Amino acid sequence: MKIEIDNGSGFCFGVTTAIQKAEEELAAGGQLYCLGDIVHNGMECERLRQMGLITINHEQMQELHHAKVLLRAHGEPPATYELARRNDIEIIDATCPVVLQLQRRIKRQYEANPHAQIVIFGKPGHAEVLGLMGQTDNRAIVVAHFEDVSKLDFNRDIYLYSQTTKNLGEFHRIIEYIQQHISPQAQFRSFDTICRQVANRMPNISNFAARHDLVLFVCGHKSSNGKVLFGECRRVNANSYQIERPAEIDKQWLNNVATIGICGATSTPKWLMEQCRDYIMQLLPED
């Protein structure tokens, strides 16, 4: 039996940088808090918790004073930085540069035309989207799916952006719909703000899934990026399963397969995919 780990899977640049910053701070000693899960992967969060990282939510941060808090790659709204200033909290800012640039673009657009509709194609309540909303005093409109676009006011200016990890194809469908329905008196501009490091994983994962009899997609259940990529795996190869940890692998899945592909999301650590491979090796007959 052949087992292959997808070289194109695993942490993106932003997540890698955030985890490196956390490890460096923890190695230097002292207490370090992280605002929200540093990555949408329970196994990696547990590894860092054992190193001393303390995960807190926004309510807990309000009670924190004279401490050090890491902001993860997803980014935060301006209110978080203001809270840190008031409470004398030192910020270790690990916001992904791609997200940071997007925040600045939305903020500039909002300040230039606060009466226009700033539309964000993204998941409502997602950490990155909340950070983007904050650049507009929470006045931006979040569009979760193509079907939601019809609710926009096509008589008013529309400026369309996207959460960095959303599907490129659906984003283009949204653009086409708005172009077809926007009033001649209104202005429409779209900005492709989808991270190519993430978007390019779609064709890669598709090719990878097609090469194997069985596909194990390793991913935390909170990962938005993971849901999209696993959906593509299932589309290409019906014999695909999403797992969060090695113990979830069912031995029966291994019956009558010659090749197994192990892949994951931008929030999946390589070491976890390797653990899954090793677990499968233990399940196989010794001969």
Short mmCIF file of C-alpha atoms in Angstrom, two decimals:
data_model
loop_
_atom_site.label_atom_id
_atom_site.label_comp_id
_atom_site.label_asym_id
_atom_site.label_seq_id
_atom_site.Cartn_x
_atom_site.Cartn_y
_atom_site.Cartn_z
CA MET A 1 0.00 0.00 0.00
CA LYS A 2 1.25 3.47 -0.91
CA ILE A 3 0.63 6.39 1.45
CA GLU A 4 1.31 9.92 0.20
CA ILE A 5 1.18 13.17 2.16
CA ASP A 6 0.28 16.16 0.01
CA ASN A 7 3.21 18.58 -0.14
CA GLY A 8 0.81 21.42 -0.99
CA SER A 9 -1.18 21.01 2.23
CA GLY A 10 -0.40 22.44 5.64
CA PHE A 11 0.05 25.84 7.22
CA CYS A 12 -0.08 28.91 5.02
CA PHE A 13 2.47 31.70 5.50
CA GLY A 14 0.27 33.68 7.89
CA VAL A 15 -0.40 30.76 10.23
CA THR A 16 3.26 29.67 10.17
CA THR A 17 4.36 33.18 11.18
CA ALA A 18 1.80 33.39 14.01
CA ILE A 19 2.89 30.05 15.48
CA GLN A 20 6.57 30.96 15.20
CA LYS A 21 5.93 34.20 17.08
CA ALA A 22 4.07 32.30 19.78
CA GLU A 23 6.86 29.74 20.14
CA GLU A 24 9.51 32.46 20.32
CA GLU A 25 7.64 34.38 23.03
CA LEU A 26 6.98 31.23 25.05
CA ALA A 27 10.61 30.16 24.79
CA ALA A 28 11.68 33.54 26.17
CA GLY A 29 9.62 32.91 29.30
CA GLY A 30 6.78 34.87 30.83
CA GLN A 31 3.07 34.58 30.30
CA LEU A 32 1.56 34.85 26.82
CA TYR A 33 -2.13 35.06 25.98
CA CYS A 34 -3.67 34.49 22.56
CA LEU A 35 -6.91 36.19 21.58
CA GLY A 36 -8.94 33.28 20.17
CA ASP A 37 -7.59 29.95 18.91
CA ILE A 38 -4.27 30.67 17.22
CA VAL A 39 -5.31 28.29 14.44
CA HIS A 40 -8.51 26.36 13.74
CA ASN A 41 -6.95 23.05 14.67
CA GLY A 42 -7.56 21.55 18.11
CA MET A 43 -4.44 19.37 18.09
CA GLU A 44 -2.09 22.27 17.34
CA CYS A 45 -3.84 24.46 19.92
CA GLU A 46 -3.34 21.74 22.52
CA ARG A 47 0.38 21.45 21.64
CA LEU A 48 0.86 25.17 22.21
CA ARG A 49 -1.27 25.09 25.38
CA GLN A 50 1.15 22.54 26.81
CA MET A 51 3.98 24.96 25.99
CA GLY A 52 2.19 27.61 28.07
CA LEU A 53 0.00 29.54 25.62
CA ILE A 54 -3.25 30.71 27.25
CA THR A 55 -6.20 31.22 24.90
CA ILE A 56 -8.69 33.93 25.88
CA ASN A 57 -11.78 35.50 24.32
CA HIS A 58 -12.64 39.18 23.93
CA GLU A 59 -14.59 39.31 27.21
CA GLN A 60 -11.61 37.91 29.12
CA MET A 61 -9.28 40.41 27.46
CA GLN A 62 -11.37 43.26 28.85
CA GLU A 63 -10.43 42.08 32.35
CA LEU A 64 -6.75 41.72 31.48
CA HIS A 65 -4.19 44.40 32.44
CA HIS A 66 -0.40 44.76 32.07
CA ALA A 67 -0.13 41.55 30.04
CA LYS A 68 1.14 40.32 26.69
CA VAL A 69 -1.42 39.22 24.07
CA LEU A 70 -0.79 37.68 20.68
CA LEU A 71 -3.18 38.54 17.84
CA ARG A 72 -3.48 35.62 15.42
CA ALA A 73 -3.26 35.74 11.62
CA HIS A 74 -7.00 36.45 11.15
CA GLY A 75 -6.60 40.04 12.32
CA GLU A 76 -8.63 42.19 14.72
CA PRO A 77 -10.84 45.30 14.51
CA PRO A 78 -9.57 48.71 15.74
CA ALA A 79 -11.52 48.30 18.99
CA THR A 80 -9.15 45.51 20.09
CA TYR A 81 -6.11 47.77 19.73
CA GLU A 82 -7.89 50.52 21.63
CA LEU A 83 -8.70 48.10 24.45
CA ALA A 84 -5.05 47.03 24.59
CA ARG A 85 -3.98 50.67 24.88
CA ARG A 86 -6.43 51.34 27.73
CA ASN A 87 -5.46 48.19 29.66
CA ASP A 88 -1.70 48.55 29.14
CA ILE A 89 -1.57 45.31 27.14
CA GLU A 90 1.45 44.64 24.94
CA ILE A 91 0.30 43.39 21.54
CA ILE A 92 2.27 40.75 19.64
CA ASP A 93 0.70 41.33 16.26
CA ALA A 94 0.71 38.23 14.04
CA THR A 95 -1.95 39.49 11.64
CA CYS A 96 -1.28 38.01 8.19
CA PRO A 97 0.18 40.68 5.86
CA VAL A 98 -2.46 39.83 3.23
CA VAL A 99 -5.25 40.41 5.79
CA LEU A 100 -3.59 43.58 7.08
CA GLN A 101 -3.42 45.03 3.57
CA LEU A 102 -7.10 44.18 3.03
CA GLN A 103 -8.07 45.90 6.30
CA ARG A 104 -6.28 49.06 5.20
CA ARG A 105 -7.92 49.07 1.77
CA ILE A 106 -11.41 48.73 3.26
CA LYS A 107 -10.70 51.44 5.83
CA ARG A 108 -9.53 53.87 3.13
CA GLN A 109 -12.58 53.14 0.98
CA TYR A 110 -14.95 53.59 3.91
CA GLU A 111 -13.39 56.91 4.89
CA ALA A 112 -13.52 58.13 1.27
CA ASN A 113 -17.20 57.20 0.77
CA PRO A 114 -18.93 56.21 4.04
CA HIS A 115 -22.39 56.24 2.41
CA ALA A 116 -21.55 53.57 -0.17
CA GLN A 117 -22.25 49.87 0.36
CA ILE A 118 -19.02 48.13 1.30
CA VAL A 119 -19.73 44.46 0.72
CA ILE A 120 -17.57 41.64 2.09
CA PHE A 121 -17.95 38.16 0.60
CA GLY A 122 -17.23 36.07 3.69
CA LYS A 123 -18.50 33.98 6.57
CA PRO A 124 -20.54 36.01 9.09
CA GLY A 125 -18.93 35.94 12.52
CA HIS A 126 -15.58 34.66 11.24
CA ALA A 127 -12.62 36.27 13.00
CA GLU A 128 -11.19 37.75 9.80
CA VAL A 129 -14.57 39.13 8.75
CA LEU A 130 -15.10 40.74 12.17
CA GLY A 131 -11.73 42.46 11.77
CA LEU A 132 -12.75 43.73 8.32
CA MET A 133 -16.15 44.89 9.58
CA GLY A 134 -14.41 46.90 12.27
CA GLN A 135 -12.70 49.05 9.62
CA THR A 136 -16.16 50.35 8.64
CA ASP A 137 -17.62 50.90 12.13
CA ASN A 138 -19.44 47.58 11.48
CA ARG A 139 -21.46 49.10 8.64
CA ALA A 140 -20.17 46.78 5.90
CA ILE A 141 -22.56 44.20 4.48
CA VAL A 142 -21.47 40.56 4.69
CA VAL A 143 -22.52 38.29 1.83
CA ALA A 144 -22.12 34.64 2.82
CA HIS A 145 -23.33 33.01 -0.40
CA PHE A 146 -24.10 33.90 -3.99
CA GLU A 147 -27.82 33.72 -3.18
CA ASP A 148 -27.47 36.62 -0.71
CA VAL A 149 -26.36 39.14 -3.34
CA SER A 150 -29.90 39.89 -4.50
CA LYS A 151 -30.53 41.64 -1.16
CA LEU A 152 -28.16 44.51 -2.03
CA ASP A 153 -29.43 47.93 -3.06
CA PHE A 154 -28.41 48.19 -6.71
CA ASN A 155 -29.30 51.88 -6.83
CA ARG A 156 -26.39 52.71 -4.51
CA ASP A 157 -22.63 52.46 -5.02
CA ILE A 158 -21.16 49.04 -4.24
CA TYR A 159 -17.55 48.24 -3.39
CA LEU A 160 -16.98 44.48 -3.19
CA TYR A 161 -14.18 42.76 -1.27
CA SER A 162 -13.64 39.17 -0.19
CA GLN A 163 -12.46 37.31 2.88
CA THR A 164 -9.01 36.06 1.89
CA THR A 165 -9.90 32.34 2.05
CA LYS A 166 -13.16 32.34 0.06
CA ASN A 167 -13.84 30.47 -3.18
CA LEU A 168 -12.63 32.36 -6.26
CA GLY A 169 -15.27 30.90 -8.58
CA GLU A 170 -18.18 31.98 -6.37
CA PHE A 171 -16.62 35.43 -6.00
CA HIS A 172 -16.61 35.84 -9.79
CA ARG A 173 -20.28 34.76 -9.96
CA ILE A 174 -21.12 37.49 -7.44
CA ILE A 175 -19.25 40.07 -9.52
CA GLU A 176 -21.15 39.07 -12.67
CA TYR A 177 -24.51 39.28 -10.91
CA ILE A 178 -23.83 42.77 -9.55
CA GLN A 179 -22.58 43.94 -12.96
CA GLN A 180 -25.84 42.75 -14.52
CA HIS A 181 -28.09 44.43 -11.93
CA ILE A 182 -26.29 47.60 -10.87
CA SER A 183 -28.08 50.85 -11.78
CA PRO A 184 -26.42 53.02 -14.48
CA GLN A 185 -26.44 55.85 -11.91
CA ALA A 186 -24.49 53.78 -9.33
CA GLN A 187 -20.83 52.87 -9.26
CA PHE A 188 -19.61 49.30 -8.81
CA ARG A 189 -16.02 48.27 -8.16
CA SER A 190 -14.72 44.86 -7.12
CA PHE A 191 -11.38 44.02 -5.56
CA ASP A 192 -10.02 40.50 -5.79
CA THR A 193 -8.63 40.12 -2.27
CA ILE A 194 -8.55 36.31 -2.15
CA CYS A 195 -5.17 34.98 -1.05
CA ARG A 196 -3.59 33.14 -3.97
CA GLN A 197 -1.65 30.86 -1.63
CA VAL A 198 -5.06 29.60 -0.50
CA ALA A 199 -6.91 29.84 -3.85
CA ASN A 200 -4.23 27.84 -5.67
CA ARG A 201 -4.77 24.95 -3.28
CA MET A 202 -8.10 24.15 -4.88
CA PRO A 203 -6.70 22.77 -8.18
CA ASN A 204 -3.84 21.15 -6.26
CA ILE A 205 -6.15 19.33 -3.86
CA SER A 206 -8.37 18.28 -6.76
CA ASN A 207 -5.47 16.65 -8.61
CA PHE A 208 -4.20 15.04 -5.42
CA ALA A 209 -7.59 13.54 -4.49
CA ALA A 210 -8.04 12.11 -7.98
CA ARG A 211 -4.75 10.16 -7.73
CA HIS A 212 -5.74 8.01 -4.74
CA ASP A 213 -8.20 5.26 -3.86
CA LEU A 214 -8.76 6.74 -0.38
CA VAL A 215 -8.33 10.34 0.73
CA LEU A 216 -8.00 11.40 4.37
CA PHE A 217 -8.50 15.13 4.81
CA VAL A 218 -7.02 16.17 8.16
CA CYS A 219 -8.60 19.33 9.48
CA GLY A 220 -10.14 21.00 12.53
CA HIS A 221 -13.92 21.24 12.34
CA LYS A 222 -13.84 25.05 12.81
CA SER A 223 -11.78 25.72 9.68
CA SER A 224 -13.66 27.58 6.93
CA ASN A 225 -10.84 26.92 4.49
CA GLY A 226 -10.99 23.24 5.43
CA LYS A 227 -14.71 22.98 4.63
CA VAL A 228 -14.08 24.36 1.13
CA LEU A 229 -11.09 22.14 0.39
CA PHE A 230 -12.70 19.00 1.79
CA GLY A 231 -15.75 19.70 -0.33
CA GLU A 232 -13.49 19.67 -3.38
CA CYS A 233 -11.95 16.36 -2.26
CA ARG A 234 -15.40 14.79 -1.99
CA ARG A 235 -16.43 16.17 -5.37
CA VAL A 236 -13.43 14.56 -7.06
CA ASN A 237 -13.20 11.41 -4.93
CA ALA A 238 -16.29 10.09 -3.11
CA ASN A 239 -14.03 7.91 -0.96
CA SER A 240 -12.80 10.91 1.04
CA TYR A 241 -13.12 11.37 4.81
CA GLN A 242 -12.51 14.39 7.03
CA ILE A 243 -10.76 13.61 10.31
CA GLU A 244 -9.33 15.78 13.07
CA ARG A 245 -6.96 13.22 14.61
CA PRO A 246 -5.46 9.78 13.85
CA ALA A 247 -7.80 7.94 16.24
CA GLU A 248 -10.75 8.85 13.98
CA ILE A 249 -9.41 6.67 11.16
CA ASP A 250 -11.63 3.62 10.64
CA LYS A 251 -9.67 0.48 9.79
CA GLN A 252 -12.44 -0.61 7.42
CA TRP A 253 -11.67 2.36 5.20
CA LEU A 254 -8.35 0.70 4.35
CA ASN A 255 -9.93 -2.39 2.82
CA ASN A 256 -9.29 -2.92 -0.90
CA VAL A 257 -7.31 0.28 -1.42
CA ALA A 258 -3.87 0.44 -3.00
CA THR A 259 -3.12 4.15 -2.47
CA ILE A 260 -4.01 6.54 0.35
CA GLY A 261 -3.65 10.29 0.10
CA ILE A 262 -3.36 12.42 3.24
CA CYS A 263 -3.99 16.14 2.85
CA GLY A 264 -5.33 19.08 4.84
CA ALA A 265 -6.20 22.75 5.17
CA THR A 266 -4.11 25.88 5.67
CA SER A 267 -4.65 25.29 9.41
CA THR A 268 -3.40 21.69 9.40
CA PRO A 269 0.10 21.08 10.81
CA LYS A 270 2.38 18.77 8.85
CA TRP A 271 3.21 16.81 12.01
CA LEU A 272 -0.46 15.86 12.38
CA MET A 273 -0.65 14.51 8.83
CA GLU A 274 2.51 12.51 9.57
CA GLN A 275 0.90 11.10 12.72
CA CYS A 276 -2.04 9.94 10.61
CA ARG A 277 0.33 8.19 8.23
CA ASP A 278 2.10 6.45 11.11
CA TYR A 279 -1.24 5.42 12.63
CA ILE A 280 -2.28 3.79 9.36
CA MET A 281 1.03 1.89 9.25
CA GLN A 282 0.22 0.46 12.69
CA LEU A 283 -3.22 -0.68 11.50
CA LEU A 284 -1.86 -2.56 8.51
CA PRO A 285 -0.92 -6.27 8.73
CA GLU A 286 2.78 -6.76 9.36
CA ASP A 287 3.27 -8.75 6.17
#
